[in-house]
Short mmCIF file of the C-alpha atoms (twelve columns), coordinates in Angstrom:
data_MODEL
# 
_entry.id   MODEL 
# 
loop_
_atom_site.group_PDB 
_atom_site.id 
_atom_site.type_symbol 
_atom_site.label_atom_id 
_atom_site.label_alt_id 
_atom_site.label_comp_id 
_atom_site.label_asym_id 
_atom_site.label_seq_id 
_atom_site.Cartn_x 
_atom_site.Cartn_y 
_atom_site.Cartn_z 
_atom_site.pdbx_PDB_model_num 
ATOM 1   C CA . MET A 1   -22.482 -1.762  0.633  1 
ATOM 2   C CA . SER A 2   -24.604 1.305   1.317  1 
ATOM 3   C CA . GLU A 3   -22.557 2.079   4.438  1 
ATOM 4   C CA . LEU A 4   -19.396 2.316   2.358  1 
ATOM 5   C CA . GLN A 5   -21.169 4.486   -0.209 1 
ATOM 6   C CA . GLY A 6   -22.385 6.688   2.646  1 
ATOM 7   C CA . LEU A 7   -18.832 7.130   3.871  1 
ATOM 8   C CA . GLN A 8   -17.666 7.881   0.333  1 
ATOM 9   C CA . SER A 9   -20.309 10.600  0.032  1 
ATOM 10  C CA . ARG A 10  -18.780 12.304  3.087  1 
ATOM 11  C CA . ILE A 11  -15.125 11.664  2.259  1 
ATOM 12  C CA . THR A 12  -14.282 15.375  2.039  1 
ATOM 13  C CA . GLU A 13  -15.644 16.005  5.527  1 
ATOM 14  C CA . ILE A 14  -13.729 12.998  6.853  1 
ATOM 15  C CA . HIS A 15  -10.489 14.208  5.254  1 
ATOM 16  C CA . GLU A 16  -11.037 17.682  6.717  1 
ATOM 17  C CA . LEU A 17  -10.915 15.991  10.125 1 
ATOM 18  C CA . ASP A 18  -7.498  14.622  9.137  1 
ATOM 19  C CA . ALA A 19  -8.932  11.103  9.055  1 
ATOM 20  C CA . GLU A 20  -8.810  8.246   6.585  1 
ATOM 21  C CA . ILE A 21  -11.151 5.363   5.845  1 
ATOM 22  C CA . LEU A 22  -9.939  1.813   5.589  1 
ATOM 23  C CA . ALA A 23  -12.392 -1.016  4.996  1 
ATOM 24  C CA . ILE A 24  -11.656 -4.674  5.638  1 
ATOM 25  C CA . SER A 25  -13.543 -7.504  3.969  1 
ATOM 26  C CA . ILE A 26  -13.217 -11.272 3.993  1 
ATOM 27  C CA . ASP A 27  -13.635 -11.236 0.211  1 
ATOM 28  C CA . PRO A 28  -10.607 -11.766 -2.040 1 
ATOM 29  C CA . PRO A 29  -8.738  -8.675  -3.303 1 
ATOM 30  C CA . GLU A 30  -10.076 -9.041  -6.850 1 
ATOM 31  C CA . MET A 31  -13.673 -8.883  -5.618 1 
ATOM 32  C CA . ASN A 32  -12.911 -5.917  -3.349 1 
ATOM 33  C CA . GLY A 33  -11.394 -4.105  -6.321 1 
ATOM 34  C CA . ARG A 34  -14.479 -4.718  -8.432 1 
ATOM 35  C CA . VAL A 35  -16.740 -3.522  -5.621 1 
ATOM 36  C CA . ALA A 36  -14.695 -0.355  -5.134 1 
ATOM 37  C CA . GLN A 37  -14.730 0.390   -8.843 1 
ATOM 38  C CA . LYS A 38  -18.441 -0.346  -9.252 1 
ATOM 39  C CA . HIS A 39  -19.400 1.945   -6.371 1 
ATOM 40  C CA . GLY A 40  -16.789 4.649   -6.950 1 
ATOM 41  C CA . LEU A 41  -15.011 4.080   -3.643 1 
ATOM 42  C CA . THR A 42  -11.725 5.962   -3.354 1 
ATOM 43  C CA . PHE A 43  -10.550 4.416   -0.088 1 
ATOM 44  C CA . PRO A 44  -8.888  1.005   0.202  1 
ATOM 45  C CA . ILE A 45  -10.771 -2.190  0.902  1 
ATOM 46  C CA . LEU A 46  -8.318  -4.690  2.313  1 
ATOM 47  C CA . SER A 47  -8.843  -8.418  2.067  1 
ATOM 48  C CA . ASP A 48  -8.824  -10.495 5.230  1 
ATOM 49  C CA . HIS A 49  -9.410  -13.697 3.305  1 
ATOM 50  C CA . ASN A 50  -7.851  -15.780 6.117  1 
ATOM 51  C CA . ARG A 51  -10.010 -13.972 8.714  1 
ATOM 52  C CA . GLU A 52  -6.987  -13.114 10.862 1 
ATOM 53  C CA . ALA A 53  -7.908  -9.460  11.424 1 
ATOM 54  C CA . MET A 54  -11.536 -10.354 12.059 1 
ATOM 55  C CA . ASP A 55  -10.492 -12.801 14.755 1 
ATOM 56  C CA . ARG A 56  -8.021  -10.350 16.316 1 
ATOM 57  C CA . PHE A 57  -10.811 -7.774  16.579 1 
ATOM 58  C CA . GLY A 58  -13.151 -10.387 18.083 1 
ATOM 59  C CA . LEU A 59  -15.701 -10.183 15.288 1 
ATOM 60  C CA . ARG A 60  -16.315 -13.888 14.655 1 
ATOM 61  C CA . HIS A 61  -19.886 -14.943 15.381 1 
ATOM 62  C CA . GLU A 62  -19.597 -18.705 15.568 1 
ATOM 63  C CA . ASP A 63  -22.456 -20.632 13.989 1 
ATOM 64  C CA . GLY A 64  -24.187 -17.305 13.250 1 
ATOM 65  C CA . GLY A 65  -24.844 -17.983 9.582  1 
ATOM 66  C CA . MET A 66  -28.111 -19.271 8.214  1 
ATOM 67  C CA . GLU A 67  -26.518 -22.654 7.601  1 
ATOM 68  C CA . GLY A 68  -24.645 -22.798 10.895 1 
ATOM 69  C CA . ASP A 69  -21.413 -21.405 9.493  1 
ATOM 70  C CA . ASP A 70  -19.376 -18.661 11.109 1 
ATOM 71  C CA . ILE A 71  -20.054 -15.084 10.103 1 
ATOM 72  C CA . PHE A 72  -18.396 -11.827 11.093 1 
ATOM 73  C CA . ARG A 73  -20.079 -9.021  12.955 1 
ATOM 74  C CA . PRO A 74  -20.172 -5.591  11.336 1 
ATOM 75  C CA . ALA A 75  -17.932 -3.181  13.204 1 
ATOM 76  C CA . VAL A 76  -16.465 0.292   12.999 1 
ATOM 77  C CA . PHE A 77  -13.282 1.314   14.785 1 
ATOM 78  C CA . VAL A 78  -11.981 4.859   15.181 1 
ATOM 79  C CA . LEU A 79  -8.286  4.913   15.964 1 
ATOM 80  C CA . ASP A 80  -6.364  7.812   17.451 1 
ATOM 81  C CA . ARG A 81  -3.045  9.083   16.116 1 
ATOM 82  C CA . GLU A 82  -1.150  6.430   18.100 1 
ATOM 83  C CA . GLY A 83  -3.238  3.638   16.571 1 
ATOM 84  C CA . GLN A 84  -5.211  2.989   19.748 1 
ATOM 85  C CA . VAL A 85  -8.942  2.303   19.562 1 
ATOM 86  C CA . ALA A 86  -10.671 5.534   20.578 1 
ATOM 87  C CA . TRP A 87  -14.192 4.302   19.780 1 
ATOM 88  C CA . ARG A 88  -15.821 1.205   18.406 1 
ATOM 89  C CA . LYS A 89  -19.278 0.091   17.471 1 
ATOM 90  C CA . LEU A 90  -20.120 -3.595  17.087 1 
ATOM 91  C CA . THR A 91  -23.387 -5.289  16.297 1 
ATOM 92  C CA . ASP A 92  -24.606 -8.852  16.236 1 
ATOM 93  C CA . ASP A 93  -27.047 -8.025  13.438 1 
ATOM 94  C CA . TRP A 94  -25.377 -7.872  10.005 1 
ATOM 95  C CA . ARG A 95  -28.253 -5.677  8.767  1 
ATOM 96  C CA . VAL A 96  -27.464 -2.912  11.273 1 
ATOM 97  C CA . ARG A 97  -24.717 -0.505  10.212 1 
ATOM 98  C CA . VAL A 98  -23.322 2.645   11.767 1 
ATOM 99  C CA . ARG A 99  -24.443 5.841   10.056 1 
ATOM 100 C CA . PRO A 100 -21.653 7.988   8.594  1 
ATOM 101 C CA . GLY A 101 -22.779 10.928  10.742 1 
ATOM 102 C CA . GLU A 102 -22.169 8.927   13.916 1 
ATOM 103 C CA . ILE A 103 -18.659 8.056   12.753 1 
ATOM 104 C CA . ILE A 104 -17.933 11.701  11.917 1 
ATOM 105 C CA . GLU A 105 -19.106 12.799  15.357 1 
ATOM 106 C CA . GLN A 106 -16.691 10.324  16.931 1 
ATOM 107 C CA . LEU A 107 -13.854 11.495  14.676 1 
ATOM 108 C CA . LYS A 108 -14.415 15.037  15.956 1 
ATOM 109 C CA . LEU A 109 -13.761 13.779  19.501 1 
ATOM 110 C CA . VAL A 110 -10.403 12.188  18.671 1 
ATOM 111 C CA . GLU A 111 -7.416  14.403  19.369 1 
# 
């Protein structure tokens, strides 16, 4: 959650770059709403409860959970104005998250 709070703390800078934040979670919409409210997040957190977006982005880590279940790799995508992926950062370690500053630097490179 701290990565989303970090992005929220820099929302003005992100908006000045004419960019928006959109988070996607496998949690149900009600839970995402509670999380956003609890942490003061002003950007949407979409629910991918069926894991369709996660699979389309290739984020499924089969048998990666502690009990052998599938988990989803943390990822950040920066899209250009045409909706094409201009930059992405994926990790196999759910504890490793991209710093907001790194995302902002990539946003500055998108035309």
